[in-house]
């Protein structure tokens, strides 16, 4: 009799503490969403004045009236390139916070891998050539069109390619598009500095670079791969990495051929 009562009391206490834990979790989720929304709004507000600054410094650097000295033109160019770096950082933070707030909308369209490959090759041609790197793209026969968010797909591949070029001093960078059991695979391979096995997970963390520091030795924000991983997830796929220090790296994005309709408009991040 007594024992039953004791058990009942314990049960009630457990139910009570579970309820309060659930409430705490909800409050935390709400807070985290507010924070993401705040960052998203702030990033947006930062971009407007920054764009004005970029336009003006570009005009100055053009020096149309020939009124500036060579040194002053270099100053204007520095303002512009630093501003550009800042804009990249802000855009990256905006993307991350949108993803965290569950506000990144996907748009599902028909995407032709051939077109994607051509567009990316064109986009990185100059950068690769200026480092003396060979840049190629290959689409396996019969890959066919897919249905996904083409812009977000390209964003991930641009990140892979710009990293591959950045971290490769000689040799080649290639994009290979093939069919995979899970759908379609986009592999970006380079002959660059490679990544130590122990860093394979860490490179996907925000603000991390592979030497374990947050120093910007190679430039960049350290956000590219964490955004890419989130985007891969949203697209219903994943990213794998195989790399050997000193030999090179291959980053592979694998996504389904058809983005589920349900993924198109993002689910709300947390229950109200
Ligand atoms: P960022 O390139 O802006 O530093 P990322 O998130 O894109 O940020 O990459 C994180 C880190 O992963 C890089 O700083 C670099 O150390 C490592 N990394 C990424 N891609 C490569 C690559 N192709 N070869 C060697 N290291 C790479």
PDB file of C-alpha atoms and ligand atoms in Angstrom:
ATOM      1  CA  UNK A   1       0.000   0.000   0.000  1.00  0.00           C
ATOM      2  CA  UNK A   2       2.688   2.391   1.167  1.00  0.00           C
ATOM      3  CA  UNK A   3       4.964   1.358  -1.632  1.00  0.00           C
ATOM      4  CA  UNK A   4       2.312   1.967  -4.266  1.00  0.00           C
ATOM      5  CA  UNK A   5       1.841   5.429  -2.916  1.00  0.00           C
ATOM      6  CA  UNK A   6       5.569   6.073  -2.973  1.00  0.00           C
ATOM      7  CA  UNK A   7       5.829   4.857  -6.549  1.00  0.00           C
ATOM      8  CA  UNK A   8       2.920   7.047  -7.555  1.00  0.00           C
ATOM      9  CA  UNK A   9       4.586  10.068  -5.981  1.00  0.00           C
ATOM     10  CA  UNK A  10       7.824   9.332  -7.738  1.00  0.00           C
ATOM     11  CA  UNK A  11       5.986   8.963 -11.019  1.00  0.00           C
ATOM     12  CA  UNK A  12       4.309  12.339 -10.546  1.00  0.00           C
ATOM     13  CA  UNK A  13       7.635  13.959  -9.722  1.00  0.00           C
ATOM     14  CA  UNK A  14       9.133  12.501 -12.904  1.00  0.00           C
ATOM     15  CA  UNK A  15       6.231  13.687 -15.042  1.00  0.00           C
ATOM     16  CA  UNK A  16       6.590  17.116 -13.490  1.00  0.00           C
ATOM     17  CA  UNK A  17      10.316  17.357 -14.136  1.00  0.00           C
ATOM     18  CA  UNK A  18       9.861  16.105 -17.689  1.00  0.00           C
ATOM     19  CA  UNK A  19       7.319  18.867 -18.279  1.00  0.00           C
ATOM     20  CA  UNK A  20       9.617  21.517 -16.960  1.00  0.00           C
ATOM     21  CA  UNK A  21      12.521  20.191 -19.067  1.00  0.00           C
ATOM     22  CA  UNK A  22      10.323  20.325 -22.141  1.00  0.00           C
ATOM     23  CA  UNK A  23       9.379  23.893 -21.345  1.00  0.00           C
ATOM     24  CA  UNK A  24      13.008  24.853 -20.897  1.00  0.00           C
ATOM     25  CA  UNK A  25      13.914  23.229 -24.204  1.00  0.00           C
ATOM     26  CA  UNK A  26      11.151  25.166 -25.956  1.00  0.00           C
ATOM     27  CA  UNK A  27      12.304  28.431 -24.434  1.00  0.00           C
ATOM     28  CA  UNK A  28      15.870  27.716 -25.547  1.00  0.00           C
ATOM     29  CA  UNK A  29      14.719  26.917 -29.054  1.00  0.00           C
ATOM     30  CA  UNK A  30      12.728  30.144 -29.175  1.00  0.00           C
ATOM     31  CA  UNK A  31      15.707  32.121 -27.962  1.00  0.00           C
ATOM     32  CA  UNK A  32      18.000  30.533 -30.496  1.00  0.00           C
ATOM     33  CA  UNK A  33      15.529  31.332 -33.264  1.00  0.00           C
ATOM     34  CA  UNK A  34      15.286  34.974 -32.138  1.00  0.00           C
ATOM     35  CA  UNK A  35      19.058  35.136 -32.225  1.00  0.00           C
ATOM     36  CA  UNK A  36      19.185  33.750 -35.750  1.00  0.00           C
ATOM     37  CA  UNK A  37      16.499  36.204 -36.832  1.00  0.00           C
ATOM     38  CA  UNK A  38      18.437  39.058 -35.260  1.00  0.00           C
ATOM     39  CA  UNK A  39      21.593  38.076 -37.126  1.00  0.00           C
ATOM     40  CA  UNK A  40      19.647  37.730 -40.367  1.00  0.00           C
ATOM     41  CA  UNK A  41      18.159  41.217 -39.989  1.00  0.00           C
ATOM     42  CA  UNK A  42      21.437  42.751 -38.961  1.00  0.00           C
ATOM     43  CA  UNK A  43      23.291  41.192 -41.896  1.00  0.00           C
ATOM     44  CA  UNK A  44      20.712  42.664 -44.200  1.00  0.00           C
ATOM     45  CA  UNK A  45      21.107  46.129 -42.679  1.00  0.00           C
ATOM     46  CA  UNK A  46      24.884  45.916 -42.972  1.00  0.00           C
ATOM     47  CA  UNK A  47      24.777  45.155 -46.657  1.00  0.00           C
ATOM     48  CA  UNK A  48      23.096  48.371 -47.734  1.00  0.00           C
ATOM     49  CA  UNK A  49      25.780  50.851 -46.598  1.00  0.00           C
ATOM     50  CA  UNK A  50      28.484  48.398 -47.603  1.00  0.00           C
ATOM     51  CA  UNK A  51      27.180  48.278 -51.156  1.00  0.00           C
ATOM     52  CA  UNK A  52      27.366  52.060 -51.374  1.00  0.00           C
ATOM     53  CA  UNK A  53      30.921  51.939 -50.094  1.00  0.00           C
ATOM     54  CA  UNK A  54      31.842  49.326 -52.688  1.00  0.00           C
ATOM     55  CA  UNK A  55      30.378  51.282 -55.573  1.00  0.00           C
ATOM     56  CA  UNK A  56      32.105  54.501 -54.521  1.00  0.00           C
ATOM     57  CA  UNK A  57      35.495  52.872 -54.039  1.00  0.00           C
ATOM     58  CA  UNK A  58      35.185  51.184 -57.437  1.00  0.00           C
ATOM     59  CA  UNK A  59      34.466  54.571 -59.020  1.00  0.00           C
ATOM     60  CA  UNK A  60      37.470  56.067 -57.255  1.00  0.00           C
ATOM     61  CA  UNK A  61      39.718  53.208 -58.340  1.00  0.00           C
ATOM     62  CA  UNK A  62      38.679  53.713 -61.961  1.00  0.00           C
ATOM     63  CA  UNK A  63      40.150  57.214 -61.673  1.00  0.00           C
ATOM     64  CA  UNK A  64      38.267  58.450 -64.736  1.00  0.00           C
ATOM     65  CA  UNK A  65      39.215  62.101 -64.257  1.00  0.00           C
ATOM     66  CA  UNK A  66      42.887  61.123 -63.810  1.00  0.00           C
ATOM     67  CA  UNK A  67      42.956  63.258 -60.689  1.00  0.00           C
ATOM     68  CA  UNK A  68      44.308  60.580 -58.332  1.00  0.00           C
ATOM     69  CA  UNK A  69      47.898  59.517 -57.917  1.00  0.00           C
ATOM     70  CA  UNK A  70      48.869  55.872 -58.464  1.00  0.00           C
ATOM     71  CA  UNK A  71      49.157  55.478 -54.702  1.00  0.00           C
ATOM     72  CA  UNK A  72      45.657  56.840 -54.109  1.00  0.00           C
ATOM     73  CA  UNK A  73      44.273  54.436 -56.715  1.00  0.00           C
ATOM     74  CA  UNK A  74      45.872  51.553 -54.791  1.00  0.00           C
ATOM     75  CA  UNK A  75      44.205  52.798 -51.606  1.00  0.00           C
ATOM     76  CA  UNK A  76      40.841  52.836 -53.352  1.00  0.00           C
ATOM     77  CA  UNK A  77      41.489  49.297 -54.624  1.00  0.00           C
ATOM     78  CA  UNK A  78      42.288  48.144 -51.095  1.00  0.00           C
ATOM     79  CA  UNK A  79      39.062  49.675 -49.799  1.00  0.00           C
ATOM     80  CA  UNK A  80      37.168  47.879 -52.526  1.00  0.00           C
ATOM     81  CA  UNK A  81      38.755  44.467 -52.002  1.00  0.00           C
ATOM     82  CA  UNK A  82      38.403  44.651 -48.209  1.00  0.00           C
ATOM     83  CA  UNK A  83      34.786  45.695 -48.692  1.00  0.00           C
ATOM     84  CA  UNK A  84      34.282  42.741 -51.001  1.00  0.00           C
ATOM     85  CA  UNK A  85      35.706  40.373 -48.355  1.00  0.00           C
ATOM     86  CA  UNK A  86      33.378  41.886 -45.777  1.00  0.00           C
ATOM     87  CA  UNK A  87      30.400  41.435 -48.104  1.00  0.00           C
ATOM     88  CA  UNK A  88      31.315  37.767 -48.609  1.00  0.00           C
ATOM     89  CA  UNK A  89      31.514  37.285 -44.859  1.00  0.00           C
ATOM     90  CA  UNK A  90      28.177  39.014 -44.284  1.00  0.00           C
ATOM     91  CA  UNK A  91      26.516  36.949 -47.006  1.00  0.00           C
ATOM     92  CA  UNK A  92      27.912  33.757 -45.477  1.00  0.00           C
ATOM     93  CA  UNK A  93      26.691  34.692 -41.996  1.00  0.00           C
ATOM     94  CA  UNK A  94      23.310  35.597 -43.453  1.00  0.00           C
ATOM     95  CA  UNK A  95      23.066  32.217 -45.148  1.00  0.00           C
ATOM     96  CA  UNK A  96      24.014  30.348 -41.989  1.00  0.00           C
ATOM     97  CA  UNK A  97      21.549  32.253 -39.832  1.00  0.00           C
ATOM     98  CA  UNK A  98      18.798  31.783 -42.397  1.00  0.00           C
ATOM     99  CA  UNK A  99      19.438  28.057 -42.353  1.00  0.00           C
ATOM    100  CA  UNK A 100      19.434  28.016 -38.547  1.00  0.00           C
ATOM    101  CA  UNK A 101      16.217  30.018 -38.417  1.00  0.00           C
ATOM    102  CA  UNK A 102      14.675  27.585 -40.911  1.00  0.00           C
ATOM    103  CA  UNK A 103      14.172  30.432 -43.352  1.00  0.00           C
ATOM    104  CA  UNK A 104      16.217  29.364 -46.308  1.00  0.00           C
ATOM    105  CA  UNK A 105      13.734  28.666 -49.070  1.00  0.00           C
ATOM    106  CA  UNK A 106      14.549  26.149 -51.743  1.00  0.00           C
ATOM    107  CA  UNK A 107      13.327  26.417 -55.289  1.00  0.00           C
ATOM    108  CA  UNK A 108      12.954  23.173 -57.194  1.00  0.00           C
ATOM    109  CA  UNK A 109      13.558  23.439 -60.926  1.00  0.00           C
ATOM    110  CA  UNK A 110      14.817  21.285 -63.762  1.00  0.00           C
ATOM    111  CA  UNK A 111      18.618  21.377 -63.703  1.00  0.00           C
ATOM    112  CA  UNK A 112      20.886  20.174 -66.514  1.00  0.00           C
ATOM    113  CA  UNK A 113      24.257  19.016 -65.098  1.00  0.00           C
ATOM    114  CA  UNK A 114      25.914  19.887 -68.433  1.00  0.00           C
ATOM    115  CA  UNK A 115      24.797  23.497 -68.083  1.00  0.00           C
ATOM    116  CA  UNK A 116      25.959  23.611 -64.464  1.00  0.00           C
ATOM    117  CA  UNK A 117      29.394  22.264 -65.448  1.00  0.00           C
ATOM    118  CA  UNK A 118      29.790  24.743 -68.311  1.00  0.00           C
ATOM    119  CA  UNK A 119      28.736  27.672 -66.152  1.00  0.00           C
ATOM    120  CA  UNK A 120      31.149  26.745 -63.345  1.00  0.00           C
ATOM    121  CA  UNK A 121      34.037  26.235 -65.775  1.00  0.00           C
ATOM    122  CA  UNK A 122      33.440  29.670 -67.219  1.00  0.00           C
ATOM    123  CA  UNK A 123      33.234  31.190 -63.749  1.00  0.00           C
ATOM    124  CA  UNK A 124      36.560  29.796 -62.545  1.00  0.00           C
ATOM    125  CA  UNK A 125      38.545  29.852 -65.804  1.00  0.00           C
ATOM    126  CA  UNK A 126      40.394  33.086 -65.077  1.00  0.00           C
ATOM    127  CA  UNK A 127      41.161  32.208 -61.457  1.00  0.00           C
ATOM    128  CA  UNK A 128      42.560  28.783 -62.399  1.00  0.00           C
ATOM    129  CA  UNK A 129      44.582  30.125 -65.304  1.00  0.00           C
ATOM    130  CA  UNK A 130      46.135  32.865 -63.196  1.00  0.00           C
ATOM    131  CA  UNK A 131      47.583  30.112 -60.971  1.00  0.00           C
ATOM    132  CA  UNK A 132      48.621  27.984 -63.949  1.00  0.00           C
ATOM    133  CA  UNK A 133      46.154  25.229 -63.007  1.00  0.00           C
ATOM    134  CA  UNK A 134      44.378  22.967 -65.441  1.00  0.00           C
ATOM    135  CA  UNK A 135      40.614  23.143 -64.872  1.00  0.00           C
ATOM    136  CA  UNK A 136      38.324  20.524 -66.380  1.00  0.00           C
ATOM    137  CA  UNK A 137      34.738  19.314 -66.064  1.00  0.00           C
ATOM    138  CA  UNK A 138      33.328  15.998 -67.162  1.00  0.00           C
ATOM    139  CA  UNK A 139      29.741  14.799 -67.182  1.00  0.00           C
ATOM    140  CA  UNK A 140      29.310  11.016 -67.484  1.00  0.00           C
ATOM    141  CA  UNK A 141      27.154   9.973 -70.427  1.00  0.00           C
ATOM    142  CA  UNK A 142      23.497   9.393 -69.630  1.00  0.00           C
ATOM    143  CA  UNK A 143      23.424  11.406 -66.408  1.00  0.00           C
ATOM    144  CA  UNK A 144      20.378  13.321 -67.631  1.00  0.00           C
ATOM    145  CA  UNK A 145      18.522  16.218 -66.037  1.00  0.00           C
ATOM    146  CA  UNK A 146      17.665  16.381 -62.349  1.00  0.00           C
ATOM    147  CA  UNK A 147      15.164  18.329 -60.242  1.00  0.00           C
ATOM    148  CA  UNK A 148      16.648  20.312 -57.408  1.00  0.00           C
ATOM    149  CA  UNK A 149      17.524  23.865 -56.331  1.00  0.00           C
ATOM    150  CA  UNK A 150      20.070  24.765 -59.002  1.00  0.00           C
ATOM    151  CA  UNK A 151      21.318  27.915 -57.296  1.00  0.00           C
ATOM    152  CA  UNK A 152      22.027  26.198 -54.002  1.00  0.00           C
ATOM    153  CA  UNK A 153      23.648  23.276 -55.842  1.00  0.00           C
ATOM    154  CA  UNK A 154      25.916  25.718 -57.670  1.00  0.00           C
ATOM    155  CA  UNK A 155      26.711  27.511 -54.407  1.00  0.00           C
ATOM    156  CA  UNK A 156      28.095  24.281 -52.921  1.00  0.00           C
ATOM    157  CA  UNK A 157      30.097  23.477 -56.053  1.00  0.00           C
ATOM    158  CA  UNK A 158      31.464  27.031 -56.282  1.00  0.00           C
ATOM    159  CA  UNK A 159      32.669  26.649 -52.730  1.00  0.00           C
ATOM    160  CA  UNK A 160      34.387  23.320 -53.557  1.00  0.00           C
ATOM    161  CA  UNK A 161      35.990  24.798 -56.672  1.00  0.00           C
ATOM    162  CA  UNK A 162      37.200  28.016 -55.095  1.00  0.00           C
ATOM    163  CA  UNK A 163      38.734  26.006 -52.221  1.00  0.00           C
ATOM    164  CA  UNK A 164      40.310  23.547 -54.667  1.00  0.00           C
ATOM    165  CA  UNK A 165      41.930  26.405 -56.598  1.00  0.00           C
ATOM    166  CA  UNK A 166      42.911  28.260 -53.439  1.00  0.00           C
ATOM    167  CA  UNK A 167      44.639  25.259 -51.849  1.00  0.00           C
ATOM    168  CA  UNK A 168      46.375  23.991 -55.009  1.00  0.00           C
ATOM    169  CA  UNK A 169      49.636  25.466 -56.250  1.00  0.00           C
ATOM    170  CA  UNK A 170      50.236  23.224 -59.215  1.00  0.00           C
ATOM    171  CA  UNK A 171      48.482  20.547 -61.194  1.00  0.00           C
ATOM    172  CA  UNK A 172      44.795  20.353 -61.861  1.00  0.00           C
ATOM    173  CA  UNK A 173      41.298  20.789 -60.533  1.00  0.00           C
ATOM    174  CA  UNK A 174      38.467  18.755 -61.991  1.00  0.00           C
ATOM    175  CA  UNK A 175      34.714  18.482 -61.613  1.00  0.00           C
ATOM    176  CA  UNK A 176      33.236  15.067 -62.331  1.00  0.00           C
ATOM    177  CA  UNK A 177      29.507  14.505 -62.480  1.00  0.00           C
ATOM    178  CA  UNK A 178      28.336  10.899 -62.367  1.00  0.00           C
ATOM    179  CA  UNK A 179      25.297   8.820 -61.472  1.00  0.00           C
ATOM    180  CA  UNK A 180      25.373   7.346 -57.976  1.00  0.00           C
ATOM    181  CA  UNK A 181      23.170   4.832 -56.160  1.00  0.00           C
ATOM    182  CA  UNK A 182      21.744   7.702 -54.065  1.00  0.00           C
ATOM    183  CA  UNK A 183      21.197   9.928 -57.098  1.00  0.00           C
ATOM    184  CA  UNK A 184      23.862  12.078 -58.637  1.00  0.00           C
ATOM    185  CA  UNK A 185      27.426  12.786 -57.485  1.00  0.00           C
ATOM    186  CA  UNK A 186      29.424  15.981 -58.051  1.00  0.00           C
ATOM    187  CA  UNK A 187      33.094  15.417 -57.223  1.00  0.00           C
ATOM    188  CA  UNK A 188      35.665  18.202 -57.154  1.00  0.00           C
ATOM    189  CA  UNK A 189      39.190  16.822 -57.155  1.00  0.00           C
ATOM    190  CA  UNK A 190      42.425  18.742 -56.772  1.00  0.00           C
ATOM    191  CA  UNK A 191      46.158  18.085 -56.588  1.00  0.00           C
ATOM    192  CA  UNK A 192      46.635  20.542 -53.741  1.00  0.00           C
ATOM    193  CA  UNK A 193      47.958  20.567 -50.184  1.00  0.00           C
ATOM    194  CA  UNK A 194      45.409  18.002 -48.935  1.00  0.00           C
ATOM    195  CA  UNK A 195      43.846  17.710 -45.478  1.00  0.00           C
ATOM    196  CA  UNK A 196      45.088  15.544 -42.603  1.00  0.00           C
ATOM    197  CA  UNK A 197      42.710  12.749 -41.634  1.00  0.00           C
ATOM    198  CA  UNK A 198      42.348  14.256 -38.148  1.00  0.00           C
ATOM    199  CA  UNK A 199      40.915  17.450 -39.683  1.00  0.00           C
ATOM    200  CA  UNK A 200      38.369  15.810 -41.978  1.00  0.00           C
ATOM    201  CA  UNK A 201      35.499  16.533 -39.602  1.00  0.00           C
ATOM    202  CA  UNK A 202      36.731  19.885 -38.313  1.00  0.00           C
ATOM    203  CA  UNK A 203      36.910  21.568 -41.728  1.00  0.00           C
ATOM    204  CA  UNK A 204      33.105  21.506 -41.785  1.00  0.00           C
ATOM    205  CA  UNK A 205      32.915  23.520 -38.553  1.00  0.00           C
ATOM    206  CA  UNK A 206      32.188  27.225 -38.823  1.00  0.00           C
ATOM    207  CA  UNK A 207      35.243  29.523 -38.836  1.00  0.00           C
ATOM    208  CA  UNK A 208      37.669  26.582 -38.862  1.00  0.00           C
ATOM    209  CA  UNK A 209      40.637  26.158 -41.132  1.00  0.00           C
ATOM    210  CA  UNK A 210      42.452  22.850 -41.472  1.00  0.00           C
ATOM    211  CA  UNK A 211      45.553  23.828 -39.540  1.00  0.00           C
ATOM    212  CA  UNK A 212      43.326  23.896 -36.464  1.00  0.00           C
ATOM    213  CA  UNK A 213      43.504  27.643 -36.087  1.00  0.00           C
ATOM    214  CA  UNK A 214      41.202  30.396 -37.082  1.00  0.00           C
ATOM    215  CA  UNK A 215      44.039  32.314 -38.682  1.00  0.00           C
ATOM    216  CA  UNK A 216      43.218  33.421 -42.200  1.00  0.00           C
ATOM    217  CA  UNK A 217      46.458  32.251 -43.781  1.00  0.00           C
ATOM    218  CA  UNK A 218      44.775  31.554 -47.100  1.00  0.00           C
ATOM    219  CA  UNK A 219      42.062  34.147 -46.807  1.00  0.00           C
ATOM    220  CA  UNK A 220      38.404  33.138 -46.730  1.00  0.00           C
ATOM    221  CA  UNK A 221      35.836  33.096 -43.973  1.00  0.00           C
ATOM    222  CA  UNK A 222      36.010  29.475 -42.846  1.00  0.00           C
ATOM    223  CA  UNK A 223      32.233  29.353 -43.299  1.00  0.00           C
ATOM    224  CA  UNK A 224      32.056  27.924 -46.815  1.00  0.00           C
ATOM    225  CA  UNK A 225      32.119  24.245 -45.920  1.00  0.00           C
ATOM    226  CA  UNK A 226      29.734  24.542 -42.977  1.00  0.00           C
ATOM    227  CA  UNK A 227      27.244  26.305 -45.239  1.00  0.00           C
ATOM    228  CA  UNK A 228      27.855  23.670 -47.911  1.00  0.00           C
ATOM    229  CA  UNK A 229      27.145  20.870 -45.474  1.00  0.00           C
ATOM    230  CA  UNK A 230      23.889  22.512 -44.347  1.00  0.00           C
ATOM    231  CA  UNK A 231      22.877  23.079 -47.971  1.00  0.00           C
ATOM    232  CA  UNK A 232      23.679  19.457 -48.863  1.00  0.00           C
ATOM    233  CA  UNK A 233      21.431  18.418 -46.017  1.00  0.00           C
ATOM    234  CA  UNK A 234      18.602  20.681 -47.209  1.00  0.00           C
ATOM    235  CA  UNK A 235      18.973  19.256 -50.708  1.00  0.00           C
ATOM    236  CA  UNK A 236      18.473  15.786 -49.220  1.00  0.00           C
ATOM    237  CA  UNK A 237      22.075  14.725 -49.746  1.00  0.00           C
ATOM    238  CA  UNK A 238      25.482  14.707 -48.133  1.00  0.00           C
ATOM    239  CA  UNK A 239      29.140  15.613 -48.604  1.00  0.00           C
ATOM    240  CA  UNK A 240      32.053  13.223 -48.362  1.00  0.00           C
ATOM    241  CA  UNK A 241      35.726  14.029 -48.270  1.00  0.00           C
ATOM    242  CA  UNK A 242      38.717  11.944 -49.204  1.00  0.00           C
ATOM    243  CA  UNK A 243      42.131  13.514 -49.003  1.00  0.00           C
ATOM    244  CA  UNK A 244      45.807  12.843 -48.508  1.00  0.00           C
ATOM    245  CA  UNK A 245      48.113  15.562 -47.247  1.00  0.00           C
ATOM    246  CA  UNK A 246      50.494  16.611 -49.994  1.00  0.00           C
ATOM    247  CA  UNK A 247      48.571  14.704 -52.668  1.00  0.00           C
ATOM    248  CA  UNK A 248      45.207  16.423 -52.949  1.00  0.00           C
ATOM    249  CA  UNK A 249      41.568  16.319 -51.934  1.00  0.00           C
ATOM    250  CA  UNK A 250      38.235  15.247 -53.348  1.00  0.00           C
ATOM    251  CA  UNK A 251      35.017  16.761 -52.045  1.00  0.00           C
ATOM    252  CA  UNK A 252      31.916  14.918 -53.259  1.00  0.00           C
ATOM    253  CA  UNK A 253      28.359  16.170 -53.008  1.00  0.00           C
ATOM    254  CA  UNK A 254      25.755  13.463 -53.530  1.00  0.00           C
ATOM    255  CA  UNK A 255      22.101  14.473 -53.857  1.00  0.00           C
ATOM    256  CA  UNK A 256      18.926  12.733 -54.942  1.00  0.00           C
ATOM    257  CA  UNK A 257      17.896  13.268 -58.573  1.00  0.00           C
ATOM    258  CA  UNK A 258      14.592  14.614 -57.330  1.00  0.00           C
ATOM    259  CA  UNK A 259      14.344  17.036 -54.452  1.00  0.00           C
ATOM    260  CA  UNK A 260      11.245  15.948 -52.522  1.00  0.00           C
ATOM    261  CA  UNK A 261       8.419  18.457 -53.101  1.00  0.00           C
ATOM    262  CA  UNK A 262       8.048  18.713 -49.338  1.00  0.00           C
ATOM    263  CA  UNK A 263      11.587  20.087 -49.027  1.00  0.00           C
ATOM    264  CA  UNK A 264      10.856  23.009 -51.317  1.00  0.00           C
ATOM    265  CA  UNK A 265       9.371  25.307 -48.748  1.00  0.00           C
ATOM    266  CA  UNK A 266      11.262  24.894 -45.557  1.00  0.00           C
ATOM    267  CA  UNK A 267       9.559  23.479 -42.558  1.00  0.00           C
ATOM    268  CA  UNK A 268       9.418  25.852 -39.588  1.00  0.00           C
ATOM    269  CA  UNK A 269      12.538  25.290 -37.497  1.00  0.00           C
ATOM    270  CA  UNK A 270      10.777  24.885 -34.160  1.00  0.00           C
ATOM    271  CA  UNK A 271       7.308  24.267 -32.922  1.00  0.00           C
ATOM    272  CA  UNK A 272       5.713  27.331 -31.415  1.00  0.00           C
TER     273      UNK A 272
HETATM  274  P1  LIG B   1      37.647  28.893 -46.068  1.00  0.00           P
HETATM  275  O1  LIG B   1      38.072  28.272 -47.358  1.00  0.00           O
HETATM  276  O2  LIG B   1      36.941  30.183 -46.242  1.00  0.00           O
HETATM  277  O3  LIG B   1      38.720  28.939 -45.027  1.00  0.00           O
HETATM  278  P2  LIG B   1      35.896  26.596 -45.823  1.00  0.00           P
HETATM  279  O4  LIG B   1      34.853  26.294 -44.822  1.00  0.00           O
HETATM  280  O5  LIG B   1      35.495  26.606 -47.246  1.00  0.00           O
HETATM  281  O6  LIG B   1      36.524  27.977 -45.402  1.00  0.00           O
HETATM  282  O7  LIG B   1      37.082  25.569 -45.629  1.00  0.00           O
HETATM  283  C1  LIG B   1      37.551  25.292 -44.330  1.00  0.00           C
HETATM  284  C2  LIG B   1      38.972  24.787 -44.374  1.00  0.00           C
HETATM  285  O8  LIG B   1      39.057  23.501 -44.980  1.00  0.00           O
HETATM  286  C3  LIG B   1      39.907  25.652 -45.195  1.00  0.00           C
HETATM  287  O9  LIG B   1      40.358  26.766 -44.492  1.00  0.00           O
HETATM  288  C4  LIG B   1      41.040  24.653 -45.487  1.00  0.00           C
HETATM  289  O10 LIG B   1      41.902  24.563 -44.363  1.00  0.00           O
HETATM  290  C5  LIG B   1      40.299  23.354 -45.644  1.00  0.00           C
HETATM  291  N1  LIG B   1      40.041  23.041 -47.070  1.00  0.00           N
HETATM  292  C6  LIG B   1      38.881  23.179 -47.728  1.00  0.00           C
HETATM  293  N2  LIG B   1      38.993  22.774 -49.006  1.00  0.00           N
HETATM  294  C7  LIG B   1      40.260  22.360 -49.165  1.00  0.00           C
HETATM  295  C8  LIG B   1      41.003  21.818 -50.261  1.00  0.00           C
HETATM  296  N3  LIG B   1      40.435  21.611 -51.474  1.00  0.00           N
HETATM  297  N4  LIG B   1      42.308  21.488 -50.054  1.00  0.00           N
HETATM  298  C9  LIG B   1      42.870  21.680 -48.834  1.00  0.00           C
HETATM  299  N5  LIG B   1      42.237  22.183 -47.766  1.00  0.00           N
HETATM  300  C10 LIG B   1      40.949  22.522 -47.921  1.00  0.00           C
END
